[in-house]
Amino acid sequence: MTLGDYLPFWNKLTEKQRERLSSKSNKIRFQKGMLVHGESDECSGFLLVTEGQLRVFTISDEGRELTLYRLFERDICLFSGSCMVKNIQFDVTVEAEQDTAVFQIPADVYRDLMEESAVISNFTNELMASRFSDVMWLMDQVMNKKMDGRLAAFLLEECRLNETKELSITHEQIARHLGTAREVVTRLLRLFQGENLVKITRGTVELLDENGLEVLAAHSLR
Amino acid sequence: MTLGDYLPFWNKLTEKQRERLSSKSNKIRFQKGMLVHGESDECSGFLLVTEGQLRVFTISDEGRELTLYRLFERDICLFSGSCMVKNIQFDVTVEAEQDTAVFQIPADVYRDLMEESAVISNFTNELMASRFSDVMWLMDQVMNKKMDGRLAAFLLEECRLNETKELSITHEQIARHLGTAREVVTRLLRLFQGENLVKITRGTVELLDENGLEVLAAHSLR
C-alpha cells in the first residue's frame, strides 16, 4: 500500500503535489507501549495509521490521564501536528497500544498543501470535526454517566478490540483511561465481581456476564 | 459596519464572492433570553455576532445543561451551521444572553464558498480549532477541578462580563451553566457565604471577597 491508497483526496491533487507528499513522507514503526507524540514535543506532523492502534490522551497538571479516543488502521492523527492549524491551544499525548506503523507527513509539508488546496483544507476540517465529535461524546459521558457505567462500557470495548474475554490490564491502567483514581476502579471491580459480572485476578479482568455489563453501561445515568 | 468589516478573509475574496456573501446574508436581532439555534433546528447557518452575547451549550438526554462557551462581538458561531462541515455529530443549543445582533450567512452559501476557496476553508479550520480548544479547557476543568473552584471561577467571570459585583442569577441558572444540580450550587453558595466570600439573597449573589474567590478558583484541584 502506498500513501495514495490511504488519502481520500489523492486523486484530486496535482502531479506536483503528489510528488511532494510522496517524497517528503516517512514510514515509521512504533513498538507497543512506545510514545508516539509527547505533550511537549515539537510538532510531529500528520500521522496516518497503516496498521496497529494508537491511544490519544490528555494529562492534567496533576498527572491524571484521560483517553480521548483511539486511532486504528486508516485513521489520521491530526493533533500530533497541532502546529499545522492555528488556534489549537491544547496538547495531547499519543502512544502505541499495539505495534503500529504510520506514514508521517511533516507539518510544514501538510500546512503548505492545506494553504494552497481547498480540497485538503476541507478534508482537514472534516477530520477535526470527527475528533471534536469524539470529544463531545466523551464530555457527555463524563458529565452524565456514572463511573460504574463508564467502567462497564470500557471493559466491553477493550474485550471487543482485543477479541478476548480476559483482559490483561491493571486497575491503574483502567483508571488512566477513565481519568479517575485506581481506588475507584478497584472498588467498582470488586462490586462487579460480587454481582458475578467479572472475575478479577492479579493483572487480569475476565468478563463473565457481557449482557449484564451492557445493561449497566446503558442505564447508568448520573 | 458591514459584513466585510467583520470577516478577516474579506480582502482575499473575489468581487463575485463578496457580492454573493453580501446579497445572501441577513442581519437578525435576538432579544435577551431568546433561542437562537435549537438542538433539533435545521442548520441555522454561520452566525457572526455584531453586538451582544450568545451562550452555546449542550443538553444531555436527561435535560442537564452545560455551557461550552460564550460568543461576543466579532465572534462566530460555527456549530449553528453544523451541516456546513461533514462529520459533526453533535448538537449544540445557542441562546441570546443579552440583546444580540448577528449577520447570518446561510449554510449553503458558506459551504459553497468553503469548497471553492482554501482561504475560507482554512479560516473555518482555525475557527473550529478555537472552539475545540475551549471545549478541551472545559474538559480539563470538569475532570480535574472540584465544583467549588468551578463555581468560584464562574461567579468571577459573570461579574466581569456584567461589570457588577451583584449578580441577578438563580441557583438553578448557575447549575445549568456548570452542568450540576441546583442543590449542589445552593450548598456551595451557603458554604461560600459562611466564609464571607459572597452574600446571598433571593435571586442575587453579591461578591464580597473577589480575592478569596480567585484563590479558591486557582487551588481547587480534585
mmCIF file of N, CA and C in Angstrom, chain B residues 66-148:
data_model
loop_
_atom_site.group_PDB
_atom_site.id
_atom_site.type_symbol
_atom_site.label_atom_id
_atom_site.label_comp_id
_atom_site.label_asym_id
_atom_site.label_seq_id
_atom_site.Cartn_x
_atom_site.Cartn_y
_atom_site.Cartn_z
ATOM 1 N N LEU B 66 -24.972 22.221 29.975
ATOM 2 C CA LEU B 66 -23.568 22.532 30.261
ATOM 3 C C LEU B 66 -23.134 23.624 29.290
ATOM 4 N N THR B 67 -22.715 24.769 29.847
ATOM 5 C CA THR B 67 -22.253 25.862 28.994
ATOM 6 C C THR B 67 -20.886 25.511 28.422
ATOM 7 N N LEU B 68 -20.773 25.515 27.093
ATOM 8 C CA LEU B 68 -19.494 25.204 26.454
ATOM 9 C C LEU B 68 -18.622 26.448 26.340
ATOM 10 N N TYR B 69 -19.222 27.540 25.866
ATOM 11 C CA TYR B 69 -18.503 28.805 25.751
ATOM 12 C C TYR B 69 -19.484 29.914 25.439
ATOM 13 N N ARG B 70 -19.014 31.141 25.554
ATOM 14 C CA ARG B 70 -19.817 32.304 25.185
ATOM 15 C C ARG B 70 -19.224 32.941 23.943
ATOM 16 N N LEU B 71 -20.071 33.602 23.169
ATOM 17 C CA LEU B 71 -19.599 34.323 21.992
ATOM 18 C C LEU B 71 -19.955 35.795 22.144
ATOM 19 N N PHE B 72 -18.995 36.642 21.817
ATOM 20 C CA PHE B 72 -19.167 38.085 21.958
ATOM 21 C C PHE B 72 -18.997 38.752 20.593
ATOM 22 N N GLU B 73 -19.007 40.091 20.611
ATOM 23 C CA GLU B 73 -18.870 40.841 19.367
ATOM 24 C C GLU B 73 -17.664 40.346 18.578
ATOM 25 N N ARG B 74 -17.853 40.145 17.301
ATOM 26 C CA ARG B 74 -16.838 39.676 16.356
ATOM 27 C C ARG B 74 -16.598 38.165 16.414
ATOM 28 N N ASP B 75 -17.205 37.472 17.388
ATOM 29 C CA ASP B 75 -17.067 36.011 17.403
ATOM 30 C C ASP B 75 -18.032 35.404 16.398
ATOM 31 N N ILE B 76 -17.717 34.178 16.019
ATOM 32 C CA ILE B 76 -18.523 33.499 15.009
ATOM 33 C C ILE B 76 -19.051 32.191 15.566
ATOM 34 N N CYS B 77 -20.330 31.946 15.335
ATOM 35 C CA CYS B 77 -20.938 30.699 15.771
ATOM 36 C C CYS B 77 -20.948 29.742 14.585
ATOM 37 N N LEU B 78 -20.100 28.740 14.674
ATOM 38 C CA LEU B 78 -19.940 27.795 13.573
ATOM 39 C C LEU B 78 -20.929 26.640 13.695
ATOM 40 N N PHE B 79 -21.178 26.192 14.924
ATOM 41 C CA PHE B 79 -21.927 24.951 15.086
ATOM 42 C C PHE B 79 -23.434 25.133 14.948
ATOM 43 N N SER B 80 -23.875 26.383 14.843
ATOM 44 C CA SER B 80 -25.265 26.619 14.442
ATOM 45 C C SER B 80 -25.417 26.232 12.968
ATOM 46 N N GLY B 81 -24.286 26.061 12.298
ATOM 47 C CA GLY B 81 -24.308 25.626 10.904
ATOM 48 C C GLY B 81 -23.564 24.321 10.754
ATOM 49 N N SER B 82 -23.866 23.372 11.637
ATOM 50 C CA SER B 82 -23.061 22.149 11.669
ATOM 51 C C SER B 82 -23.192 21.354 10.369
ATOM 52 N N CYS B 83 -24.252 21.587 9.609
ATOM 53 C CA CYS B 83 -24.386 20.884 8.332
ATOM 54 C C CYS B 83 -23.331 21.362 7.329
ATOM 55 N N MET B 84 -22.647 22.471 7.646
ATOM 56 C CA MET B 84 -21.653 23.012 6.716
ATOM 57 C C MET B 84 -20.379 22.166 6.685
ATOM 58 N N VAL B 85 -20.129 21.454 7.763
ATOM 59 C CA VAL B 85 -18.922 20.630 7.824
ATOM 60 C C VAL B 85 -19.340 19.179 8.048
ATOM 61 N N LYS B 86 -18.879 18.303 7.190
ATOM 62 C CA LYS B 86 -19.180 16.883 7.342
ATOM 63 C C LYS B 86 -18.622 16.382 8.669
ATOM 64 N N ASN B 87 -19.220 15.334 9.198
ATOM 65 C CA ASN B 87 -18.693 14.637 10.370
ATOM 66 C C ASN B 87 -18.926 15.332 11.697
ATOM 67 N N ILE B 88 -19.666 16.428 11.722
ATOM 68 C CA ILE B 88 -20.034 16.999 13.025
ATOM 69 C C ILE B 88 -21.234 16.214 13.536
ATOM 70 N N GLN B 89 -20.975 15.426 14.589
ATOM 71 C CA GLN B 89 -22.018 14.519 15.070
ATOM 72 C C GLN B 89 -22.498 14.892 16.463
ATOM 73 N N PHE B 90 -22.616 16.191 16.692
ATOM 74 C CA PHE B 90 -23.166 16.617 17.981
ATOM 75 C C PHE B 90 -23.995 17.871 17.750
ATOM 76 N N ASP B 91 -24.892 18.113 18.686
ATOM 77 C CA ASP B 91 -25.751 19.282 18.565
ATOM 78 C C ASP B 91 -25.492 20.245 19.707
ATOM 79 N N VAL B 92 -25.547 21.499 19.404
ATOM 80 C CA VAL B 92 -25.473 22.494 20.462
ATOM 81 C C VAL B 92 -26.733 23.355 20.405
ATOM 82 N N THR B 93 -27.004 24.015 21.514
ATOM 83 C CA THR B 93 -28.095 24.972 21.579
ATOM 84 C C THR B 93 -27.468 26.344 21.806
ATOM 85 N N VAL B 94 -28.042 27.362 21.179
ATOM 86 C CA VAL B 94 -27.492 28.710 21.310
ATOM 87 C C VAL B 94 -28.609 29.643 21.756
ATOM 88 N N GLU B 95 -28.349 30.415 22.816
ATOM 89 C CA GLU B 95 -29.353 31.401 23.222
ATOM 90 C C GLU B 95 -28.702 32.756 23.420
ATOM 91 N N ALA B 96 -29.506 33.812 23.303
ATOM 92 C CA ALA B 96 -29.002 35.173 23.484
ATOM 93 C C ALA B 96 -28.983 35.480 24.982
ATOM 94 N N GLU B 97 -27.813 35.806 25.508
ATOM 95 C CA GLU B 97 -27.724 36.156 26.927
ATOM 96 C C GLU B 97 -27.897 37.656 27.136
ATOM 97 N N GLN B 98 -27.729 38.397 26.054
ATOM 98 C CA GLN B 98 -28.011 39.837 26.028
ATOM 99 C C GLN B 98 -28.779 40.076 24.733
ATOM 100 N N ASP B 99 -29.347 41.273 24.578
ATOM 101 C CA ASP B 99 -29.895 41.638 23.266
ATOM 102 C C ASP B 99 -28.741 41.536 22.285
ATOM 103 N N THR B 100 -28.943 40.812 21.206
ATOM 104 C CA THR B 100 -27.831 40.448 20.330
ATOM 105 C C THR B 100 -28.189 40.659 18.862
ATOM 106 N N ALA B 101 -27.219 41.125 18.095
ATOM 107 C CA ALA B 101 -27.409 41.232 16.646
ATOM 108 C C ALA B 101 -26.361 40.379 15.950
ATOM 109 N N VAL B 102 -26.767 39.703 14.893
ATOM 110 C CA VAL B 102 -25.832 38.854 14.139
ATOM 111 C C VAL B 102 -26.024 39.069 12.637
ATOM 112 N N PHE B 103 -24.957 38.847 11.890
ATOM 113 C CA PHE B 103 -25.077 38.610 10.465
ATOM 114 C C PHE B 103 -25.234 37.109 10.294
ATOM 115 N N GLN B 104 -26.249 36.700 9.581
ATOM 116 C CA GLN B 104 -26.414 35.280 9.334
ATOM 117 C C GLN B 104 -26.075 34.984 7.874
ATOM 118 N N ILE B 105 -25.127 34.081 7.676
ATOM 119 C CA ILE B 105 -24.804 33.629 6.318
ATOM 120 C C ILE B 105 -25.408 32.236 6.159
ATOM 121 N N PRO B 106 -26.298 32.048 5.201
ATOM 122 C CA PRO B 106 -26.941 30.730 5.053
ATOM 123 C C PRO B 106 -25.901 29.617 4.850
ATOM 124 N N ALA B 107 -26.202 28.451 5.383
ATOM 125 C CA ALA B 107 -25.260 27.334 5.371
ATOM 126 C C ALA B 107 -24.784 26.984 3.961
ATOM 127 N N ASP B 108 -25.696 26.945 3.010
ATOM 128 C CA ASP B 108 -25.300 26.524 1.655
ATOM 129 C C ASP B 108 -24.377 27.552 0.998
ATOM 130 N N VAL B 109 -24.603 28.825 1.288
ATOM 131 C CA VAL B 109 -23.737 29.872 0.732
ATOM 132 C C VAL B 109 -22.315 29.729 1.285
ATOM 133 N N TYR B 110 -22.238 29.542 2.601
ATOM 134 C CA TYR B 110 -20.912 29.418 3.218
ATOM 135 C C TYR B 110 -20.209 28.141 2.771
ATOM 136 N N ARG B 111 -20.974 27.068 2.696
ATOM 137 C CA ARG B 111 -20.378 25.782 2.304
ATOM 138 C C ARG B 111 -19.817 25.841 0.879
ATOM 139 N N ASP B 112 -20.565 26.459 -0.002
ATOM 140 C CA ASP B 112 -20.079 26.588 -1.379
ATOM 141 C C ASP B 112 -18.767 27.381 -1.424
ATOM 142 N N LEU B 113 -18.718 28.462 -0.661
ATOM 143 C CA LEU B 113 -17.502 29.280 -0.640
ATOM 144 C C LEU B 113 -16.322 28.489 -0.070
ATOM 145 N N MET B 114 -16.613 27.716 0.965
ATOM 146 C CA MET B 114 -15.569 26.908 1.598
ATOM 147 C C MET B 114 -15.005 25.896 0.612
ATOM 148 N N GLU B 115 -15.895 25.372 -0.223
ATOM 149 C CA GLU B 115 -15.450 24.345 -1.171
ATOM 150 C C GLU B 115 -14.583 24.909 -2.285
ATOM 151 N N GLU B 116 -14.838 26.173 -2.633
ATOM 152 C CA GLU B 116 -14.054 26.739 -3.730
ATOM 153 C C GLU B 116 -12.850 27.551 -3.249
ATOM 154 N N SER B 117 -12.797 27.895 -1.968
ATOM 155 C CA SER B 117 -11.736 28.784 -1.508
ATOM 156 C C SER B 117 -10.946 28.204 -0.344
ATOM 157 N N ALA B 118 -9.658 27.964 -0.557
ATOM 158 C CA ALA B 118 -8.797 27.450 0.513
ATOM 159 C C ALA B 118 -8.703 28.460 1.651
ATOM 160 N N VAL B 119 -8.770 29.733 1.328
ATOM 161 C CA VAL B 119 -8.690 30.769 2.366
ATOM 162 C C VAL B 119 -9.851 30.628 3.349
ATOM 163 N N ILE B 120 -11.058 30.490 2.823
ATOM 164 C CA ILE B 120 -12.234 30.373 3.692
ATOM 165 C C ILE B 120 -12.221 29.046 4.434
ATOM 166 N N SER B 121 -11.800 27.999 3.751
ATOM 167 C CA SER B 121 -11.745 26.701 4.402
ATOM 168 C C SER B 121 -10.732 26.708 5.551
ATOM 169 N N ASN B 122 -9.586 27.328 5.325
ATOM 170 C CA ASN B 122 -8.577 27.399 6.394
ATOM 171 C C ASN B 122 -9.044 28.287 7.542
ATOM 172 N N PHE B 123 -9.786 29.337 7.214
ATOM 173 C CA PHE B 123 -10.354 30.180 8.257
ATOM 174 C C PHE B 123 -11.314 29.351 9.128
ATOM 175 N N THR B 124 -12.122 28.517 8.473
ATOM 176 C CA THR B 124 -13.071 27.660 9.193
ATOM 177 C C THR B 124 -12.332 26.685 10.107
ATOM 178 N N ASN B 125 -11.233 26.163 9.593
ATOM 179 C CA ASN B 125 -10.362 25.298 10.384
ATOM 180 C C ASN B 125 -9.897 25.966 11.666
ATOM 181 N N GLU B 126 -9.447 27.202 11.528
ATOM 182 C CA GLU B 126 -8.949 27.929 12.694
ATOM 183 C C GLU B 126 -10.056 28.196 13.698
ATOM 184 N N LEU B 127 -11.234 28.490 13.163
ATOM 185 C CA LEU B 127 -12.404 28.744 13.989
ATOM 186 C C LEU B 127 -12.757 27.490 14.787
ATOM 187 N N MET B 128 -12.782 26.358 14.093
ATOM 188 C CA MET B 128 -13.121 25.117 14.777
ATOM 189 C C MET B 128 -12.064 24.780 15.819
ATOM 190 N N ALA B 129 -10.803 25.046 15.488
ATOM 191 C CA ALA B 129 -9.711 24.776 16.432
ATOM 192 C C ALA B 129 -9.863 25.620 17.697
ATOM 193 N N SER B 130 -10.345 26.849 17.557
ATOM 194 C CA SER B 130 -10.556 27.702 18.737
ATOM 195 C C SER B 130 -11.637 27.117 19.635
ATOM 196 N N ARG B 131 -12.727 26.693 19.022
ATOM 197 C CA ARG B 131 -13.824 26.137 19.828
ATOM 198 C C ARG B 131 -13.413 24.809 20.445
ATOM 199 N N PHE B 132 -12.650 24.030 19.694
ATOM 200 C CA PHE B 132 -12.147 22.752 20.206
ATOM 201 C C PHE B 132 -11.276 23.018 21.435
ATOM 202 N N SER B 133 -10.459 24.059 21.347
ATOM 203 C CA SER B 133 -9.597 24.405 22.482
ATOM 204 C C SER B 133 -10.432 24.817 23.695
ATOM 205 N N ASP B 134 -11.526 25.567 23.461
ATOM 206 C CA ASP B 134 -12.426 25.937 24.561
ATOM 207 C C ASP B 134 -12.982 24.689 25.241
ATOM 208 N N VAL B 135 -13.406 23.739 24.427
ATOM 209 C CA VAL B 135 -14.025 22.530 24.981
ATOM 210 C C VAL B 135 -12.984 21.674 25.714
ATOM 211 N N MET B 136 -11.752 21.646 25.194
ATOM 212 C CA MET B 136 -10.699 20.884 25.876
ATOM 213 C C MET B 136 -10.358 21.530 27.224
ATOM 214 N N TRP B 137 -10.397 22.856 27.271
ATOM 215 C CA TRP B 137 -10.186 23.554 28.548
ATOM 216 C C TRP B 137 -11.289 23.153 29.527
ATOM 217 N N LEU B 138 -12.527 23.155 29.033
ATOM 218 C CA LEU B 138 -13.660 22.795 29.884
ATOM 219 C C LEU B 138 -13.536 21.353 30.372
ATOM 220 N N MET B 139 -13.088 20.459 29.476
ATOM 221 C CA MET B 139 -12.911 19.057 29.864
ATOM 222 C C MET B 139 -11.914 18.956 31.018
ATOM 223 N N ASP B 140 -10.842 19.710 30.927
ATOM 224 C CA ASP B 140 -9.845 19.702 31.997
ATOM 225 C C ASP B 140 -10.472 20.191 33.304
ATOM 226 N N GLN B 141 -11.291 21.233 33.221
ATOM 227 C CA GLN B 141 -11.977 21.753 34.406
ATOM 228 C C GLN B 141 -12.886 20.685 35.013
ATOM 229 N N VAL B 142 -13.687 20.084 34.152
ATOM 230 C CA VAL B 142 -14.672 19.117 34.607
ATOM 231 C C VAL B 142 -13.993 17.903 35.249
ATOM 232 N N MET B 143 -12.882 17.454 34.621
ATOM 233 C CA MET B 143 -12.203 16.257 35.115
ATOM 234 C C MET B 143 -11.360 16.542 36.349
ATOM 235 N N ASN B 144 -10.796 17.726 36.411
ATOM 236 C CA ASN B 144 -9.732 17.937 37.391
ATOM 237 C C ASN B 144 -9.974 19.026 38.425
ATOM 238 N N LYS B 145 -11.066 19.759 38.279
ATOM 239 C CA LYS B 145 -11.342 20.801 39.261
ATOM 240 C C LYS B 145 -12.563 20.416 40.075
ATOM 241 N N LYS B 146 -12.513 20.727 41.352
ATOM 242 C CA LYS B 146 -13.685 20.475 42.161
ATOM 243 C C LYS B 146 -14.748 21.524 41.866
ATOM 244 N N MET B 147 -15.988 21.182 42.169
ATOM 245 C CA MET B 147 -17.089 22.078 41.837
ATOM 246 C C MET B 147 -16.978 23.415 42.574
ATOM 247 N N ASP B 148 -16.400 23.427 43.783
ATOM 248 C CA ASP B 148 -16.302 24.714 44.478
ATOM 249 C C ASP B 148 -15.432 25.702 43.696
#
